mmCIF file of C-alpha atoms and ligand atoms in Angstrom:
data_model
loop_
_atom_site.group_PDB
_atom_site.id
_atom_site.type_symbol
_atom_site.label_atom_id
_atom_site.label_comp_id
_atom_site.label_asym_id
_atom_site.label_seq_id
_atom_site.Cartn_x
_atom_site.Cartn_y
_atom_site.Cartn_z
ATOM 1 C CA MET E 2 19.928 -21.253 -41.621
ATOM 2 C CA PHE E 3 20.052 -17.896 -39.836
ATOM 3 C CA SER E 4 22.418 -15.358 -41.356
ATOM 4 C CA LEU E 5 23.377 -12.084 -39.717
ATOM 5 C CA LYS E 6 24.305 -8.778 -41.279
ATOM 6 C CA PHE E 7 25.660 -6.795 -38.327
ATOM 7 C CA ASN E 8 26.766 -9.404 -35.822
ATOM 8 C CA THR E 9 28.598 -11.974 -37.901
ATOM 9 C CA SER E 10 31.639 -12.002 -35.615
ATOM 10 C CA LYS E 11 29.711 -12.195 -32.344
ATOM 11 C CA LEU E 12 28.398 -15.735 -32.743
ATOM 12 C CA SER E 13 30.031 -18.841 -34.160
ATOM 13 C CA GLN E 14 28.311 -20.992 -36.780
ATOM 14 C CA GLN E 15 27.697 -23.599 -34.090
ATOM 15 C CA GLN E 16 26.046 -21.007 -31.818
ATOM 16 C CA LEU E 17 23.824 -19.874 -34.695
ATOM 17 C CA LEU E 18 22.811 -23.469 -35.321
ATOM 18 C CA ASP E 19 22.092 -23.958 -31.620
ATOM 19 C CA ILE E 20 19.909 -20.838 -31.580
ATOM 20 C CA GLU E 21 18.008 -21.950 -34.658
ATOM 21 C CA LYS E 22 17.388 -25.429 -33.285
ATOM 22 C CA LYS E 23 16.257 -24.145 -29.895
ATOM 23 C CA PHE E 24 14.145 -21.416 -31.519
ATOM 24 C CA HIS E 25 12.140 -23.993 -33.488
ATOM 25 C CA GLN E 26 11.671 -26.127 -30.360
ATOM 26 C CA ASN E 27 10.502 -23.086 -28.371
ATOM 27 C CA LEU E 28 7.846 -22.146 -30.921
ATOM 28 C CA THR E 29 5.543 -24.863 -29.647
ATOM 29 C CA LEU E 30 6.389 -24.741 -25.921
ATOM 30 C CA ASP E 31 3.779 -23.645 -23.394
ATOM 31 C CA MET E 32 4.662 -20.488 -21.513
ATOM 32 C CA SER E 33 4.728 -20.648 -17.733
ATOM 33 C CA LEU E 34 5.552 -18.394 -14.825
ATOM 34 C CA LYS E 35 8.000 -21.114 -13.783
ATOM 35 C CA LEU E 36 10.262 -20.247 -16.701
ATOM 36 C CA ASN E 37 13.433 -18.706 -15.300
ATOM 37 C CA VAL E 38 15.478 -16.814 -17.880
ATOM 38 C CA LEU E 39 18.387 -16.665 -15.417
ATOM 39 C CA SER E 40 18.859 -20.380 -15.984
ATOM 40 C CA LEU E 41 19.389 -19.919 -19.734
ATOM 41 C CA ASN E 42 22.789 -19.618 -21.362
ATOM 42 C CA ARG E 43 23.395 -16.942 -23.965
ATOM 43 C CA THR E 44 22.303 -18.868 -27.045
ATOM 44 C CA ASP E 45 19.217 -20.235 -25.289
ATOM 45 C CA LEU E 46 18.323 -16.718 -24.173
ATOM 46 C CA TYR E 47 18.440 -15.460 -27.765
ATOM 47 C CA ALA E 48 16.398 -18.449 -28.956
ATOM 48 C CA HIS E 49 13.840 -17.866 -26.221
ATOM 49 C CA ALA E 50 13.446 -14.126 -26.923
ATOM 50 C CA LEU E 51 13.323 -14.743 -30.666
ATOM 51 C CA SER E 52 10.573 -17.350 -30.307
ATOM 52 C CA LEU E 53 8.427 -14.993 -28.192
ATOM 53 C CA PHE E 54 8.775 -12.224 -30.768
ATOM 54 C CA VAL E 55 7.986 -14.525 -33.692
ATOM 55 C CA ARG E 56 5.027 -16.111 -31.875
ATOM 56 C CA SER E 57 3.700 -12.546 -31.459
ATOM 57 C CA ASN E 58 4.250 -11.760 -35.171
ATOM 58 C CA VAL E 59 6.654 -8.934 -34.362
ATOM 59 C CA HIS E 60 8.854 -9.811 -37.355
ATOM 60 C CA LYS E 61 5.874 -9.494 -39.705
ATOM 61 C CA VAL E 62 4.784 -6.159 -38.258
ATOM 62 C CA LEU E 63 8.336 -4.770 -38.353
ATOM 63 C CA ASP E 64 8.849 -6.262 -41.822
ATOM 64 C CA LEU E 65 11.966 -8.147 -40.743
ATOM 65 C CA SER E 66 13.065 -11.691 -41.499
ATOM 66 C CA VAL E 67 13.681 -13.941 -38.488
ATOM 67 C CA SER E 68 17.439 -13.560 -39.102
ATOM 68 C CA GLN E 69 17.106 -9.779 -39.158
ATOM 69 C CA LEU E 70 15.110 -9.897 -35.952
ATOM 70 C CA LEU E 71 17.856 -11.974 -34.303
ATOM 71 C CA ASP E 72 20.422 -9.442 -35.520
ATOM 72 C CA PHE E 73 18.364 -6.710 -33.820
ATOM 73 C CA LEU E 74 18.127 -8.710 -30.562
ATOM 74 C CA ILE E 75 21.892 -9.189 -30.478
ATOM 75 C CA ASP E 76 22.472 -5.464 -30.963
ATOM 76 C CA VAL E 77 20.006 -4.689 -28.161
ATOM 77 C CA ALA E 78 21.818 -7.155 -25.862
ATOM 78 C CA ASP E 79 25.084 -5.484 -26.747
ATOM 79 C CA LYS E 80 23.816 -2.122 -25.498
ATOM 80 C CA TYR E 81 22.814 -3.470 -22.091
ATOM 81 C CA THR E 82 25.514 -2.977 -19.458
ATOM 82 C CA GLU E 83 27.086 -5.141 -16.773
ATOM 83 C CA ALA E 84 24.927 -3.749 -13.973
ATOM 84 C CA PRO E 85 24.007 -6.604 -11.624
ATOM 85 C CA TYR E 86 20.257 -6.361 -12.226
ATOM 86 C CA HIS E 87 19.594 -4.192 -15.280
ATOM 87 C CA THR E 88 20.995 -6.569 -17.868
ATOM 88 C CA PHE E 89 19.677 -8.093 -21.071
ATOM 89 C CA TYR E 90 18.399 -10.907 -18.863
ATOM 90 C CA HIS E 91 16.085 -8.425 -17.129
ATOM 91 C CA ALA E 92 14.893 -7.232 -20.551
ATOM 92 C CA VAL E 93 14.092 -10.744 -21.756
ATOM 93 C CA ASP E 94 12.449 -11.542 -18.437
ATOM 94 C CA ILE E 95 10.075 -8.596 -18.905
ATOM 95 C CA VAL E 96 9.329 -9.696 -22.467
ATOM 96 C CA THR E 97 8.574 -13.187 -21.105
ATOM 97 C CA ILE E 98 6.110 -11.888 -18.526
ATOM 98 C CA LEU E 99 4.426 -9.658 -21.100
ATOM 99 C CA TYR E 100 4.009 -12.608 -23.413
ATOM 100 C CA TYR E 101 2.442 -14.505 -20.524
ATOM 101 C CA LEU E 102 0.140 -11.578 -19.686
ATOM 102 C CA CYS E 103 -0.932 -11.223 -23.294
ATOM 103 C CA HIS E 104 -1.337 -14.842 -24.293
ATOM 104 C CA ASP E 105 -2.103 -16.736 -21.111
ATOM 105 C CA LEU E 106 -3.979 -14.056 -19.163
ATOM 106 C CA ASN E 107 -5.872 -12.850 -22.257
ATOM 107 C CA ALA E 108 -4.663 -9.243 -22.271
ATOM 108 C CA ASP E 109 -4.079 -9.521 -26.003
ATOM 109 C CA MET E 110 -7.780 -9.738 -26.791
ATOM 110 C CA TYR E 111 -7.742 -5.911 -26.628
ATOM 111 C CA LEU E 112 -4.530 -5.414 -28.591
ATOM 112 C CA THR E 113 -3.672 -5.532 -32.282
ATOM 113 C CA ASP E 114 -0.533 -7.237 -33.587
ATOM 114 C CA LEU E 115 0.921 -3.735 -34.005
ATOM 115 C CA ASP E 116 0.147 -2.882 -30.359
ATOM 116 C CA LYS E 117 1.804 -6.118 -29.193
ATOM 117 C CA SER E 118 4.852 -5.554 -31.391
ATOM 118 C CA ILE E 119 5.334 -2.038 -30.057
ATOM 119 C CA LEU E 120 4.878 -3.324 -26.518
ATOM 120 C CA LEU E 121 7.443 -6.119 -26.873
ATOM 121 C CA VAL E 122 10.042 -3.889 -28.556
ATOM 122 C CA ALA E 123 9.578 -1.273 -25.810
ATOM 123 C CA ALA E 124 9.923 -4.000 -23.181
ATOM 124 C CA LEU E 125 13.090 -5.385 -24.740
ATOM 125 C CA CYS E 126 14.665 -1.932 -24.933
ATOM 126 C CA HIS E 127 13.254 -0.219 -21.841
ATOM 127 C CA ASP E 128 16.451 -0.332 -19.760
ATOM 128 C CA ILE E 129 19.055 -0.231 -22.531
ATOM 129 C CA GLY E 130 22.192 1.492 -21.268
ATOM 130 C CA HIS E 131 21.149 1.352 -17.605
ATOM 131 C CA PRO E 132 24.426 1.654 -15.638
ATOM 132 C CA GLY E 133 23.053 0.363 -12.321
ATOM 133 C CA PHE E 134 22.757 3.782 -10.708
ATOM 134 C CA THR E 135 19.390 5.498 -10.369
ATOM 135 C CA ASN E 136 18.014 8.691 -11.871
ATOM 136 C CA SER E 137 18.472 10.395 -8.507
ATOM 137 C CA PHE E 138 22.133 9.400 -8.505
ATOM 138 C CA GLN E 139 22.570 10.817 -12.015
ATOM 139 C CA ILE E 140 21.074 14.118 -10.954
ATOM 140 C CA ASN E 141 22.774 14.382 -7.548
ATOM 141 C CA THR E 142 26.199 13.612 -8.963
ATOM 142 C CA LYS E 143 25.601 15.711 -12.092
ATOM 143 C CA THR E 144 26.575 12.941 -14.496
ATOM 144 C CA GLU E 145 27.071 13.416 -18.203
ATOM 145 C CA LEU E 146 23.790 11.574 -18.808
ATOM 146 C CA ALA E 147 21.865 13.961 -16.539
ATOM 147 C CA GLY E 148 23.399 16.871 -18.434
ATOM 148 C CA LYS E 149 22.573 15.366 -21.810
ATOM 149 C CA TYR E 150 19.141 13.828 -21.195
ATOM 150 C CA GLY E 151 17.739 16.160 -18.537
ATOM 151 C CA GLU E 152 16.636 15.606 -14.979
ATOM 152 C CA THR E 153 13.234 14.135 -15.802
ATOM 153 C CA SER E 154 13.435 10.378 -16.424
ATOM 154 C CA THR E 155 17.104 10.737 -17.319
ATOM 155 C CA LEU E 156 17.810 7.068 -17.854
ATOM 156 C CA GLU E 157 14.532 6.259 -19.594
ATOM 157 C CA THR E 158 15.209 9.153 -21.988
ATOM 158 C CA TYR E 159 18.674 7.726 -22.603
ATOM 159 C CA SER E 160 17.137 4.288 -23.305
ATOM 160 C CA VAL E 161 14.721 5.896 -25.794
ATOM 161 C CA HIS E 162 17.673 7.537 -27.540
ATOM 162 C CA LEU E 163 19.575 4.235 -27.860
ATOM 163 C CA THR E 164 16.419 2.404 -28.988
ATOM 164 C CA MET E 165 15.709 4.879 -31.777
ATOM 165 C CA GLU E 166 19.307 4.575 -32.963
ATOM 166 C CA LEU E 167 18.973 0.791 -33.141
ATOM 167 C CA LEU E 168 15.629 0.916 -34.954
ATOM 168 C CA SER E 169 17.207 3.201 -37.546
ATOM 169 C CA LYS E 170 20.282 0.979 -37.862
ATOM 170 C CA HIS E 171 18.018 -2.002 -38.553
ATOM 171 C CA ASN E 172 15.896 0.007 -40.966
ATOM 172 C CA THR E 173 12.593 -0.721 -39.246
ATOM 173 C CA ALA E 174 9.673 0.931 -37.413
ATOM 174 C CA HIS E 175 9.859 4.097 -39.507
ATOM 175 C CA SER E 176 6.372 5.335 -38.677
ATOM 176 C CA HIS E 177 6.255 8.351 -36.357
ATOM 177 C CA VAL E 178 3.271 6.863 -34.564
ATOM 178 C CA VAL E 179 5.124 3.610 -33.878
ATOM 179 C CA ARG E 180 8.278 5.371 -32.674
ATOM 180 C CA ASP E 181 6.329 7.849 -30.533
ATOM 181 C CA THR E 182 4.437 5.000 -28.875
ATOM 182 C CA ILE E 183 7.637 3.046 -28.178
ATOM 183 C CA LYS E 184 9.058 6.239 -26.671
ATOM 184 C CA ASP E 185 5.918 6.783 -24.590
ATOM 185 C CA LEU E 186 6.046 3.226 -23.240
ATOM 186 C CA ILE E 187 9.746 3.307 -22.342
ATOM 187 C CA LEU E 188 9.358 6.657 -20.558
ATOM 188 C CA SER E 189 6.377 5.277 -18.632
ATOM 189 C CA THR E 190 8.637 2.658 -17.008
ATOM 190 C CA ASP E 191 10.067 5.386 -14.753
ATOM 191 C CA MET E 192 8.908 4.316 -11.286
ATOM 192 C CA ALA E 193 7.834 7.928 -10.728
ATOM 193 C CA TYR E 194 4.674 7.042 -12.709
ATOM 194 C CA HIS E 195 3.738 4.083 -10.516
ATOM 195 C CA SER E 196 0.769 5.789 -8.805
ATOM 196 C CA GLU E 197 -0.380 7.393 -12.048
ATOM 197 C CA LEU E 198 -0.481 3.959 -13.694
ATOM 198 C CA ILE E 199 -2.637 2.560 -10.873
ATOM 199 C CA LYS E 200 -5.097 5.388 -11.643
ATOM 200 C CA GLN E 201 -4.972 4.576 -15.359
ATOM 201 C CA ALA E 202 -5.656 0.903 -14.586
ATOM 202 C CA ASP E 203 -8.647 1.796 -12.440
ATOM 203 C CA GLN E 204 -9.973 4.077 -15.195
ATOM 204 C CA LEU E 205 -9.602 1.328 -17.785
ATOM 205 C CA VAL E 206 -11.586 -1.268 -15.840
ATOM 206 C CA HIS E 207 -14.943 -0.021 -17.092
ATOM 207 C CA LEU E 208 -13.808 0.359 -20.709
ATOM 208 C CA VAL E 209 -12.236 -3.089 -20.746
ATOM 209 C CA GLU E 210 -15.377 -4.649 -19.319
ATOM 210 C CA GLN E 211 -17.448 -2.939 -22.034
ATOM 211 C CA ALA E 212 -15.011 -4.124 -24.696
ATOM 212 C CA ARG E 213 -15.154 -7.671 -23.363
ATOM 213 C CA LYS E 214 -18.955 -7.746 -23.481
ATOM 214 C CA SER E 215 -19.087 -6.158 -26.914
ATOM 215 C CA SER E 216 -16.517 -8.586 -28.258
ATOM 216 C CA SER E 217 -18.320 -11.589 -26.841
ATOM 217 C CA ASN E 218 -21.677 -10.390 -28.271
ATOM 218 C CA LYS E 219 -20.135 -9.861 -31.687
ATOM 219 C CA ARG E 220 -18.606 -13.330 -31.555
ATOM 220 C CA LYS E 221 -21.935 -14.836 -30.563
ATOM 221 C CA HIS E 222 -23.637 -13.329 -33.616
ATOM 222 C CA SER E 223 -20.766 -13.882 -35.992
ATOM 223 C CA THR E 224 -20.499 -16.848 -38.304
ATOM 224 C CA SER E 225 -16.724 -16.369 -38.442
ATOM 225 C CA THR E 226 -14.578 -18.558 -36.209
ATOM 226 C CA THR E 227 -11.802 -15.963 -35.988
ATOM 227 C CA LEU E 228 -11.468 -13.738 -32.930
ATOM 228 C CA MET E 229 -12.957 -10.276 -33.231
ATOM 229 C CA PRO E 230 -10.410 -7.487 -33.696
ATOM 230 C CA PRO E 231 -9.956 -5.157 -30.695
ATOM 231 C CA THR E 232 -11.933 -2.334 -32.243
ATOM 232 C CA THR E 233 -13.839 -1.558 -29.045
ATOM 233 C CA LEU E 234 -10.888 0.067 -27.280
ATOM 234 C CA SER E 235 -9.585 3.356 -28.670
ATOM 235 C CA ALA E 236 -5.928 3.692 -29.661
ATOM 236 C CA GLU E 237 -5.415 5.901 -26.618
ATOM 237 C CA SER E 238 -6.886 3.284 -24.285
ATOM 238 C CA ARG E 239 -4.800 0.534 -25.876
ATOM 239 C CA THR E 240 -1.618 2.563 -25.316
ATOM 240 C CA SER E 241 -2.692 3.108 -21.721
ATOM 241 C CA LEU E 242 -3.219 -0.645 -21.387
ATOM 242 C CA CYS E 243 0.259 -1.285 -22.815
ATOM 243 C CA ARG E 244 1.790 1.117 -20.250
ATOM 244 C CA ILE E 245 -0.012 -0.728 -17.456
ATOM 245 C CA LEU E 246 1.094 -4.154 -18.694
ATOM 246 C CA LEU E 247 4.707 -3.074 -19.234
ATOM 247 C CA HIS E 248 4.988 -1.614 -15.738
ATOM 248 C CA ALA E 249 3.358 -4.729 -14.263
ATOM 249 C CA ALA E 250 5.959 -6.930 -15.951
ATOM 250 C CA ASP E 251 8.762 -4.561 -14.918
ATOM 251 C CA ILE E 252 7.889 -4.758 -11.212
ATOM 252 C CA SER E 253 6.818 -8.410 -11.208
ATOM 253 C CA ASN E 254 9.951 -10.008 -9.710
ATOM 254 C CA MET E 255 8.422 -10.119 -6.234
ATOM 255 C CA ALA E 256 5.255 -11.675 -7.625
ATOM 256 C CA ARG E 257 6.888 -14.765 -9.083
ATOM 257 C CA PRO E 258 7.672 -18.251 -7.785
ATOM 258 C CA TRP E 259 9.999 -17.945 -4.769
ATOM 259 C CA VAL E 260 13.149 -19.407 -6.348
ATOM 260 C CA ILE E 261 12.978 -16.984 -9.277
ATOM 261 C CA SER E 262 11.920 -14.056 -7.125
ATOM 262 C CA LYS E 263 14.829 -14.612 -4.710
ATOM 263 C CA GLN E 264 17.394 -14.677 -7.518
ATOM 264 C CA TRP E 265 16.184 -11.355 -8.900
ATOM 265 C CA SER E 266 16.116 -9.915 -5.389
ATOM 266 C CA ASP E 267 19.764 -10.938 -4.908
ATOM 267 C CA LEU E 268 20.680 -9.038 -8.050
ATOM 268 C CA ILE E 269 18.726 -5.832 -7.354
ATOM 269 C CA VAL E 270 19.961 -5.665 -3.760
ATOM 270 C CA GLN E 271 23.510 -6.088 -5.011
ATOM 271 C CA GLU E 272 22.923 -3.160 -7.373
ATOM 272 C CA PHE E 273 21.368 -1.004 -4.648
ATOM 273 C CA PHE E 274 24.175 -1.658 -2.192
ATOM 274 C CA SER E 275 26.758 -0.837 -4.861
ATOM 275 C CA GLN E 276 25.110 2.556 -5.294
ATOM 276 C CA GLY E 277 24.967 2.979 -1.516
ATOM 277 C CA ASP E 278 28.695 2.189 -1.310
ATOM 278 C CA GLU E 279 29.421 4.759 -3.993
ATOM 279 C CA GLU E 280 27.315 7.375 -2.203
ATOM 280 C CA ARG E 281 29.147 6.647 1.052
ATOM 281 C CA LYS E 282 32.486 7.009 -0.711
ATOM 282 C CA ARG E 283 31.407 10.390 -2.069
ATOM 283 C CA LYS E 284 30.125 11.429 1.384
ATOM 284 C CA MET E 285 26.603 11.831 -0.041
ATOM 285 C CA THR E 286 23.353 11.017 1.736
ATOM 286 C CA ILE E 287 22.837 7.335 1.074
ATOM 287 C CA SER E 288 19.625 6.675 -0.859
ATOM 288 C CA PRO E 289 16.828 4.920 1.027
ATOM 289 C CA GLY E 290 17.106 1.143 0.829
ATOM 290 C CA MET E 291 20.710 1.252 -0.397
ATOM 291 C CA ASP E 292 22.773 1.358 2.771
ATOM 292 C CA ARG E 293 24.131 -2.137 3.407
ATOM 293 C CA GLU E 294 24.924 -1.127 6.990
ATOM 294 C CA VAL E 295 21.315 -0.250 7.739
ATOM 295 C CA CYS E 296 19.074 -2.200 5.346
ATOM 296 C CA SER E 297 18.594 -5.931 4.976
ATOM 297 C CA GLN E 298 17.454 -7.821 1.909
ATOM 298 C CA PRO E 299 14.256 -9.004 3.649
ATOM 299 C CA SER E 300 13.325 -5.479 4.774
ATOM 300 C CA ILE E 301 13.921 -4.068 1.279
ATOM 301 C CA SER E 302 11.881 -6.879 -0.256
ATOM 302 C CA LEU E 303 9.022 -6.502 2.213
ATOM 303 C CA LYS E 304 8.774 -2.763 1.563
ATOM 304 C CA PHE E 305 8.791 -3.209 -2.179
ATOM 305 C CA GLY E 306 6.244 -6.013 -1.951
ATOM 306 C CA GLN E 307 3.921 -3.733 -0.025
ATOM 307 C CA LEU E 308 4.413 -0.985 -2.582
ATOM 308 C CA ILE E 309 3.466 -3.118 -5.560
ATOM 309 C CA LEU E 310 0.589 -5.116 -4.085
ATOM 310 C CA PRO E 311 -2.057 -2.443 -4.859
ATOM 311 C CA TYR E 312 -0.795 -2.348 -8.432
ATOM 312 C CA PHE E 313 -1.359 -6.050 -8.943
ATOM 313 C CA GLU E 314 -4.730 -5.816 -7.221
ATOM 314 C CA SER E 315 -5.707 -3.209 -9.831
ATOM 315 C CA LEU E 316 -4.422 -5.532 -12.534
ATOM 316 C CA VAL E 317 -6.734 -8.256 -11.220
ATOM 317 C CA SER E 318 -9.654 -5.865 -11.794
ATOM 318 C CA LEU E 319 -8.621 -5.761 -15.443
ATOM 319 C CA PHE E 320 -7.656 -9.417 -15.865
ATOM 320 C CA SER E 321 -8.950 -11.761 -13.215
ATOM 321 C CA LYS E 322 -6.393 -14.441 -14.050
ATOM 322 C CA SER E 323 -3.581 -12.100 -12.965
ATOM 323 C CA HIS E 324 -4.509 -13.010 -9.408
ATOM 324 C CA VAL E 325 -1.661 -15.481 -9.729
ATOM 325 C CA PHE E 326 0.741 -12.549 -9.180
ATOM 326 C CA VAL E 327 -1.043 -11.493 -5.998
ATOM 327 C CA ASP E 328 -0.892 -15.074 -4.734
ATOM 328 C CA PHE E 329 2.870 -15.259 -5.273
ATOM 329 C CA LEU E 330 3.348 -11.837 -3.666
ATOM 330 C CA VAL E 331 1.515 -12.928 -0.540
ATOM 331 C CA ALA E 332 3.336 -16.270 -0.366
ATOM 332 C CA ASN E 333 6.728 -14.607 -0.865
ATOM 333 C CA ARG E 334 5.946 -12.031 1.807
ATOM 334 C CA THR E 335 5.664 -14.857 4.319
ATOM 335 C CA ARG E 336 9.101 -16.138 3.265
ATOM 336 C CA TRP E 337 10.664 -12.681 3.593
ATOM 337 C CA GLU E 338 9.006 -12.135 6.976
ATOM 338 C CA ARG E 339 10.501 -15.384 8.199
ATOM 339 C CA LEU E 340 13.937 -14.376 6.923
ATOM 340 C CA ASP E 341 13.509 -10.929 8.452
ATOM 341 C CA GLN E 342 12.770 -12.487 11.815
ATOM 342 C CA GLN E 343 15.815 -14.702 11.506
ATOM 343 C CA LYS E 344 17.864 -11.543 10.895
ATOM 344 C CA GLN E 345 19.474 -12.866 7.774
ATOM 345 C CA SER E 346 22.687 -11.269 6.579
ATOM 346 C CA PRO E 347 21.875 -8.249 4.362
ATOM 347 C CA ALA E 348 24.526 -9.053 1.786
ATOM 348 C CA PRO E 349 23.046 -11.124 -1.043
ATOM 349 C CA THR E 350 24.982 -13.996 -2.480
ATOM 350 C CA ILE E 351 24.911 -14.606 -6.191
ATOM 351 C CA THR E 352 24.639 -18.231 -7.142
ATOM 352 C CA LYS E 353 27.170 -19.815 -9.434
ATOM 353 C CA THR E 354 24.462 -20.292 -12.046
ATOM 354 C CA ILE E 355 23.634 -16.605 -12.225
ATOM 355 C CA ARG E 356 27.269 -15.651 -12.332
ATOM 356 C CA ARG E 357 27.857 -18.025 -15.213
ATOM 357 C CA VAL E 358 24.979 -16.837 -17.377
ATOM 358 C CA SER E 359 25.674 -13.201 -16.578
ATOM 359 C CA SER E 360 29.225 -13.536 -17.770
ATOM 360 C CA ASP E 361 27.927 -15.308 -20.868
ATOM 361 C CA ILE E 362 25.832 -12.357 -21.841
ATOM 362 C CA ARG E 363 28.462 -9.874 -20.785
ATOM 363 C CA ALA E 364 30.759 -11.417 -23.331
ATOM 364 C CA THR E 365 28.777 -9.540 -25.981
ATOM 365 C CA SER E 366 28.297 -6.324 -24.024
ATOM 366 C CA THR E 367 30.054 -3.048 -24.468
ATOM 367 C CA THR E 368 30.642 -0.649 -21.620
ATOM 368 C CA VAL E 369 28.119 2.134 -21.731
ATOM 369 C CA PRO E 370 27.934 5.148 -19.391
ATOM 370 C CA THR E 371 25.409 5.833 -16.691
ATOM 371 C CA ALA E 372 21.578 5.342 -16.319
ATOM 372 C CA THR E 373 18.551 4.616 -13.780
ATOM 373 C CA THR E 374 16.605 1.954 -11.968
ATOM 374 C CA THR E 375 12.916 1.465 -12.493
ATOM 375 C CA THR E 376 12.166 -0.594 -9.440
ATOM 376 C CA ILE E 377 12.456 0.141 -5.761
ATOM 377 C CA ALA E 378 15.292 2.609 -6.085
ATOM 378 C CA ALA E 379 13.323 5.256 -7.944
ATOM 379 C CA ALA E 380 10.336 4.606 -5.717
ATOM 380 C CA THR E 381 12.378 5.056 -2.604
ATOM 381 C CA ALA E 382 14.490 7.940 -3.741
ATOM 382 C CA THR E 383 13.256 10.154 -0.940
ATOM 383 C CA ALA E 384 12.010 9.734 2.590
ATOM 384 C CA ILE E 385 8.778 11.414 1.524
ATOM 385 C CA LYS E 386 8.161 8.685 -0.980
ATOM 386 C CA TYR E 387 8.728 6.076 1.712
ATOM 387 C CA LYS E 388 6.082 7.822 3.783
ATOM 388 C CA ARG E 389 3.668 7.622 0.882
ATOM 389 C CA ILE E 390 4.396 3.929 0.524
ATOM 390 C CA ARG E 391 3.634 3.333 4.172
ATOM 391 C CA LEU E 392 0.401 5.255 3.876
ATOM 392 C CA GLY E 393 -0.496 3.136 0.881
ATOM 393 C CA PHE E 394 -0.233 -0.153 2.763
ATOM 394 C CA ARG E 395 -3.348 -2.227 2.761
ATOM 395 C CA THR E 396 -4.528 -3.125 6.234
ATOM 396 C CA THR E 397 -4.513 -6.786 5.272
ATOM 397 C CA LEU E 398 -0.755 -6.517 4.842
ATOM 398 C CA LEU E 399 0.020 -5.308 8.315
HETATM 399 ZN ZN1 ZN B 424 13.207 -2.558 -15.971
#
């Protein structure tokens, strides 16, 4: 039976039992892109996240029992805010996609258990504290967070700070190398690094191909039935690969089955329009893509889809099976184009299901100050960036 040290009052005995039961069931389930974390209630969400971490041996690497790992997950959830999009659900969704990338699309053949553990912890914590207002908003309104964490990647730096505090509280990941890499990965989720990460992906293609060939040759001549360790990629290249995978998962909402993609779009557009409303109230220039009187959900979605397509095309060069993301992106674009033509209302509507699960998870959340957005908002913070996006469109998209 799971027993908690820090969060004894947050879950009832029955909830703990439910988590444990579901966790054991999840250990043998196949992962699929059809899995929608937004359909999970709070206990199922914990069980799901816990099973992904345990299946990836994170507890062994971090030297934590499964109960201690659950305690850590609950504390992480507690530090996520009530922003419409940047919740603990977003964090677990990113962890889910990373697990899929690693295990089903074979990205993990280049990564050690330590690499994967660092990657999953960074993914779980990458938006901790995010208040639903972007880095640009923090800087332009001179928030306390901008003052404290600087004007470069303000919110990601804040998330790093909260993550390190939690790792210390749970007495794990003491190594400087491990902590520095977690920090590196969280900071790299700032959308400002989007183009840089495409370059890193393109640079890795050759090295990954070499590693694949070398690994397959070694396996051919080996009498051992175990997989070869990922010795053919340097530590630096493996960290670069982790950055690329984490960013891919973080921007993958548009590249998912339509029903899931639409739900996440509803949430991010709600968050953007809230910021736009706040900027209007303060008589500020409203950030691109955040003015509910000018922008529509389909137009925002189409622009973001066009922005991320080249990224997923680069990912295909690394892992051919990731073409599934490109396929969903293209199919979803058709849906958004149709909605755009029908001039759908810009205001998104949140389904009862999402509202219910969000309030479930909010029941364990504390109110935390400001933070940023890693998706379209940061990418569209200025008109200049929009211009770059347009220039980056592939002709096949037009
Ligand atoms: Zn994120």
